[in-house]
Amino acid sequence: MMQDLKKCLRTKLIELNIFTLRDIGSDVDRITAKRFGQWATRLYVILFISALTILIFYTIIRPHILTKNFDEPSFIFYNHLRKTYGDEL
């Protein structure tokens, strides 16, 4: 059962083509156009997944700026914050 599912999924992924024959052009025969479409689909999927991965990592890695408001902090607390964060305060 699992072997059949793996084989079917592999076949579908190999034969995947999101481009029509019209997208390739009329001066190319059908078999070549099908192959071009399959290669273009593979390239499209790889680029899409790569871009999505880069965006996800950028979102995770980029520093988050935290802003807190302190209503009337004491002078000691202010000096502590100034000593800890310096010009970023």
Coordinates of N, CA and C in Angstrom, one line a residue:
M1 N 0.8 -1.2 0.0 CA 0.0 0.0 0.0 C 0.9 1.3 0.0
M2 N 1.8 1.3 0.9 CA 2.7 2.5 1.0 C 3.6 2.6 -0.2
Q3 N 4.1 1.4 -0.7 CA 4.9 1.4 -1.9 C 4.2 2.0 -3.1
D4 N 2.9 1.6 -3.2 CA 2.1 2.1 -4.4 C 1.9 3.6 -4.2
L5 N 1.7 4.1 -3.0 CA 1.5 5.5 -2.8 C 2.8 6.3 -3.1
K6 N 3.9 5.8 -2.7 CA 5.2 6.4 -3.0 C 5.4 6.4 -4.5
K7 N 5.2 5.3 -5.1 CA 5.4 5.2 -6.6 C 4.4 6.2 -7.3
C8 N 3.2 6.3 -6.9 CA 2.3 7.2 -7.5 C 2.7 8.7 -7.3
L9 N 3.1 9.0 -6.1 CA 3.5 10.3 -5.8 C 4.7 10.7 -6.6
R10 N 5.7 9.8 -6.7 CA 6.9 10.1 -7.4 C 6.6 10.3 -8.9
T11 N 5.7 9.5 -9.4 CA 5.3 9.6 -10.9 C 4.7 11.0 -11.1
K12 N 3.8 11.4 -10.2 CA 3.1 12.6 -10.3 C 4.1 13.8 -10.3
L13 N 5.0 13.7 -9.3 CA 6.0 14.8 -9.2 C 6.9 14.9 -10.4
I14 N 7.3 13.8 -11.0 CA 8.2 13.8 -12.2 C 7.4 14.3 -13.4
E15 N 6.2 14.0 -13.5 CA 5.4 14.4 -14.7 C 4.7 15.7 -14.5
L16 N 4.9 16.4 -13.3 CA 4.2 17.7 -13.1 C 4.6 18.7 -14.1
N17 N 3.6 19.4 -14.6 CA 3.8 20.4 -15.6 C 2.7 21.4 -15.5
I18 N 3.0 22.7 -15.1 CA 2.0 23.7 -14.9 C 1.9 24.6 -16.1
F19 N 2.7 24.3 -17.1 CA 2.7 25.2 -18.3 C 2.0 24.4 -19.5
T20 N 1.2 25.1 -20.2 CA 0.5 24.5 -21.4 C 1.4 24.6 -22.6
L21 N 1.1 23.9 -23.6 CA 1.9 23.9 -24.9 C 1.9 25.3 -25.5
R22 N 0.8 26.0 -25.3 CA 0.8 27.4 -25.8 C 1.8 28.3 -25.1
D23 N 2.1 28.1 -23.9 CA 3.1 28.9 -23.2 C 4.5 28.7 -23.7
I24 N 4.8 27.5 -24.2 CA 6.1 27.2 -24.7 C 6.4 27.9 -26.1
G25 N 5.4 27.8 -27.0 CA 5.5 28.3 -28.3 C 5.1 27.3 -29.4
S26 N 4.7 27.8 -30.5 CA 4.2 26.9 -31.6 C 5.3 26.3 -32.5
D27 N 6.5 26.8 -32.4 CA 7.6 26.3 -33.2 C 8.4 25.2 -32.6
V28 N 7.9 24.6 -31.5 CA 8.5 23.5 -30.8 C 7.5 22.3 -30.9
D29 N 8.1 21.1 -31.1 CA 7.2 19.9 -31.2 C 6.6 19.6 -29.8
R30 N 5.6 18.8 -29.8 CA 4.9 18.5 -28.5 C 5.7 17.9 -27.4
I31 N 6.5 16.9 -27.8 CA 7.4 16.2 -26.8 C 8.4 17.2 -26.2
T32 N 9.0 18.0 -27.0 CA 10.0 18.9 -26.5 C 9.3 20.0 -25.6
A33 N 8.2 20.4 -26.1 CA 7.4 21.4 -25.3 C 7.0 20.9 -24.0
K34 N 6.6 19.6 -23.9 CA 6.3 18.9 -22.6 C 7.5 18.9 -21.7
R35 N 8.7 18.5 -22.3 CA 9.9 18.5 -21.5 C 10.3 19.9 -21.0
F36 N 10.2 20.9 -21.8 CA 10.5 22.3 -21.4 C 9.6 22.7 -20.3
G37 N 8.3 22.3 -20.4 CA 7.3 22.7 -19.4 C 7.6 22.0 -18.1
Q38 N 8.0 20.8 -18.1 CA 8.4 20.0 -16.9 C 9.6 20.7 -16.3
W39 N 10.6 21.0 -17.1 CA 11.8 21.6 -16.5 C 11.5 23.0 -15.9
A40 N 10.7 23.7 -16.7 CA 10.3 25.1 -16.2 C 9.5 25.0 -14.9
T41 N 8.6 24.0 -14.8 CA 7.9 23.7 -13.5 C 8.8 23.4 -12.4
R42 N 9.8 22.5 -12.6 CA 10.7 22.2 -11.6 C 11.5 23.4 -11.1
L43 N 12.0 24.2 -12.1 CA 12.7 25.4 -11.7 C 11.8 26.4 -11.0
Y44 N 10.6 26.5 -11.4 CA 9.6 27.4 -10.7 C 9.4 27.0 -9.2
V45 N 9.2 25.7 -9.0 CA 9.0 25.2 -7.7 C 10.2 25.4 -6.8
I46 N 11.4 25.1 -7.4 CA 12.6 25.3 -6.6 C 12.8 26.7 -6.2
L47 N 12.6 27.6 -7.2 CA 12.8 29.1 -6.9 C 11.7 29.5 -5.9
F48 N 10.5 29.1 -6.0 CA 9.4 29.4 -5.1 C 9.8 29.0 -3.6
I49 N 10.2 27.7 -3.5 CA 10.5 27.2 -2.2 C 11.7 27.9 -1.6
S50 N 12.7 28.2 -2.4 CA 13.9 29.0 -2.0 C 13.5 30.4 -1.5
A51 N 12.7 31.1 -2.2 CA 12.3 32.4 -1.8 C 11.5 32.3 -0.5
L52 N 10.6 31.4 -0.4 CA 9.8 31.2 0.8 C 10.7 30.9 2.0
T53 N 11.7 30.1 1.8 CA 12.6 29.7 2.9 C 13.4 31.0 3.3
I54 N 13.9 31.8 2.4 CA 14.6 33.0 2.7 C 13.7 33.9 3.5
L55 N 12.5 34.1 3.1 CA 11.6 35.0 3.8 C 11.3 34.5 5.2
I56 N 11.1 33.2 5.4 CA 10.9 32.7 6.7 C 12.1 32.9 7.6
F57 N 13.3 32.6 7.1 CA 14.5 32.8 7.9 C 14.7 34.2 8.2
Y58 N 14.5 35.1 7.3 CA 14.6 36.5 7.5 C 13.7 37.0 8.6
T59 N 12.5 36.5 8.6 CA 11.5 36.9 9.6 C 11.9 36.4 11.0
I60 N 12.4 35.2 11.0 CA 12.9 34.6 12.3 C 14.1 35.3 12.8
I61 N 15.1 35.5 11.9 CA 16.4 36.0 12.4 C 16.4 37.5 12.7
R62 N 15.7 38.3 12.0 CA 15.8 39.8 12.1 C 15.5 40.2 13.5
P63 N 16.3 41.2 14.0 CA 16.1 41.6 15.4 C 14.8 42.3 15.6
H64 N 14.2 42.0 16.7 CA 12.9 42.6 17.1 C 13.1 43.8 18.0
I65 N 12.6 44.9 17.6 CA 12.7 46.1 18.4 C 11.6 46.2 19.4
L66 N 11.9 46.3 20.7 CA 11.0 46.3 21.8 C 10.9 47.7 22.3
T67 N 9.7 48.3 22.4 CA 9.6 49.6 23.0 C 8.7 49.5 24.2
K68 N 9.2 50.0 25.3 CA 8.5 50.0 26.6 C 8.4 51.5 27.1
N69 N 7.3 51.8 27.5 CA 7.1 53.2 28.1 C 7.0 53.0 29.6
F70 N 7.8 53.9 30.3 CA 7.8 53.9 31.8 C 7.3 55.2 32.2
D71 N 6.2 55.2 32.9 CA 5.6 56.4 33.4 C 6.3 56.9 34.7
E72 N 6.9 58.0 34.6 CA 7.6 58.6 35.7 C 8.5 57.7 36.4
P73 N 9.6 57.2 35.7 CA 10.5 56.3 36.4 C 11.4 57.0 37.4
S74 N 11.9 56.3 38.4 CA 12.7 57.0 39.4 C 14.1 57.3 38.8
F75 N 14.8 58.2 39.4 CA 16.1 58.6 38.9 C 17.1 57.5 38.9
I76 N 17.0 56.6 39.9 CA 17.9 55.5 40.0 C 17.6 54.5 38.9
F77 N 16.3 54.3 38.7 CA 16.0 53.3 37.6 C 16.4 53.9 36.2
Y78 N 16.2 55.2 36.0 CA 16.6 55.8 34.8 C 18.1 55.7 34.6
N79 N 18.9 55.9 35.6 CA 20.4 55.8 35.5 C 20.8 54.3 35.2
H80 N 20.1 53.4 35.8 CA 20.3 52.0 35.5 C 20.0 51.6 34.1
L81 N 18.9 52.1 33.5 CA 18.6 51.9 32.1 C 19.6 52.6 31.2
R82 N 20.0 53.7 31.6 CA 21.0 54.5 30.8 C 22.3 53.8 30.8
K83 N 22.7 53.2 31.9 CA 24.0 52.5 32.0 C 23.9 51.2 31.2
T84 N 22.8 50.5 31.2 CA 22.6 49.3 30.5 C 22.5 49.4 29.0
Y85 N 21.7 50.4 28.6 CA 21.4 50.5 27.1 C 22.1 51.7 26.4
G86 N 22.6 52.6 27.2 CA 23.4 53.7 26.6 C 22.6 54.5 25.6
D87 N 23.1 54.7 24.4 CA 22.4 55.6 23.4 C 21.2 55.0 22.8
E88 N 21.0 53.7 23.0 CA 19.8 53.0 22.5 C 18.5 53.3 23.3
L89 N 18.7 54.0 24.4 CA 17.5 54.3 25.3 C 16.7 55.3 24.7

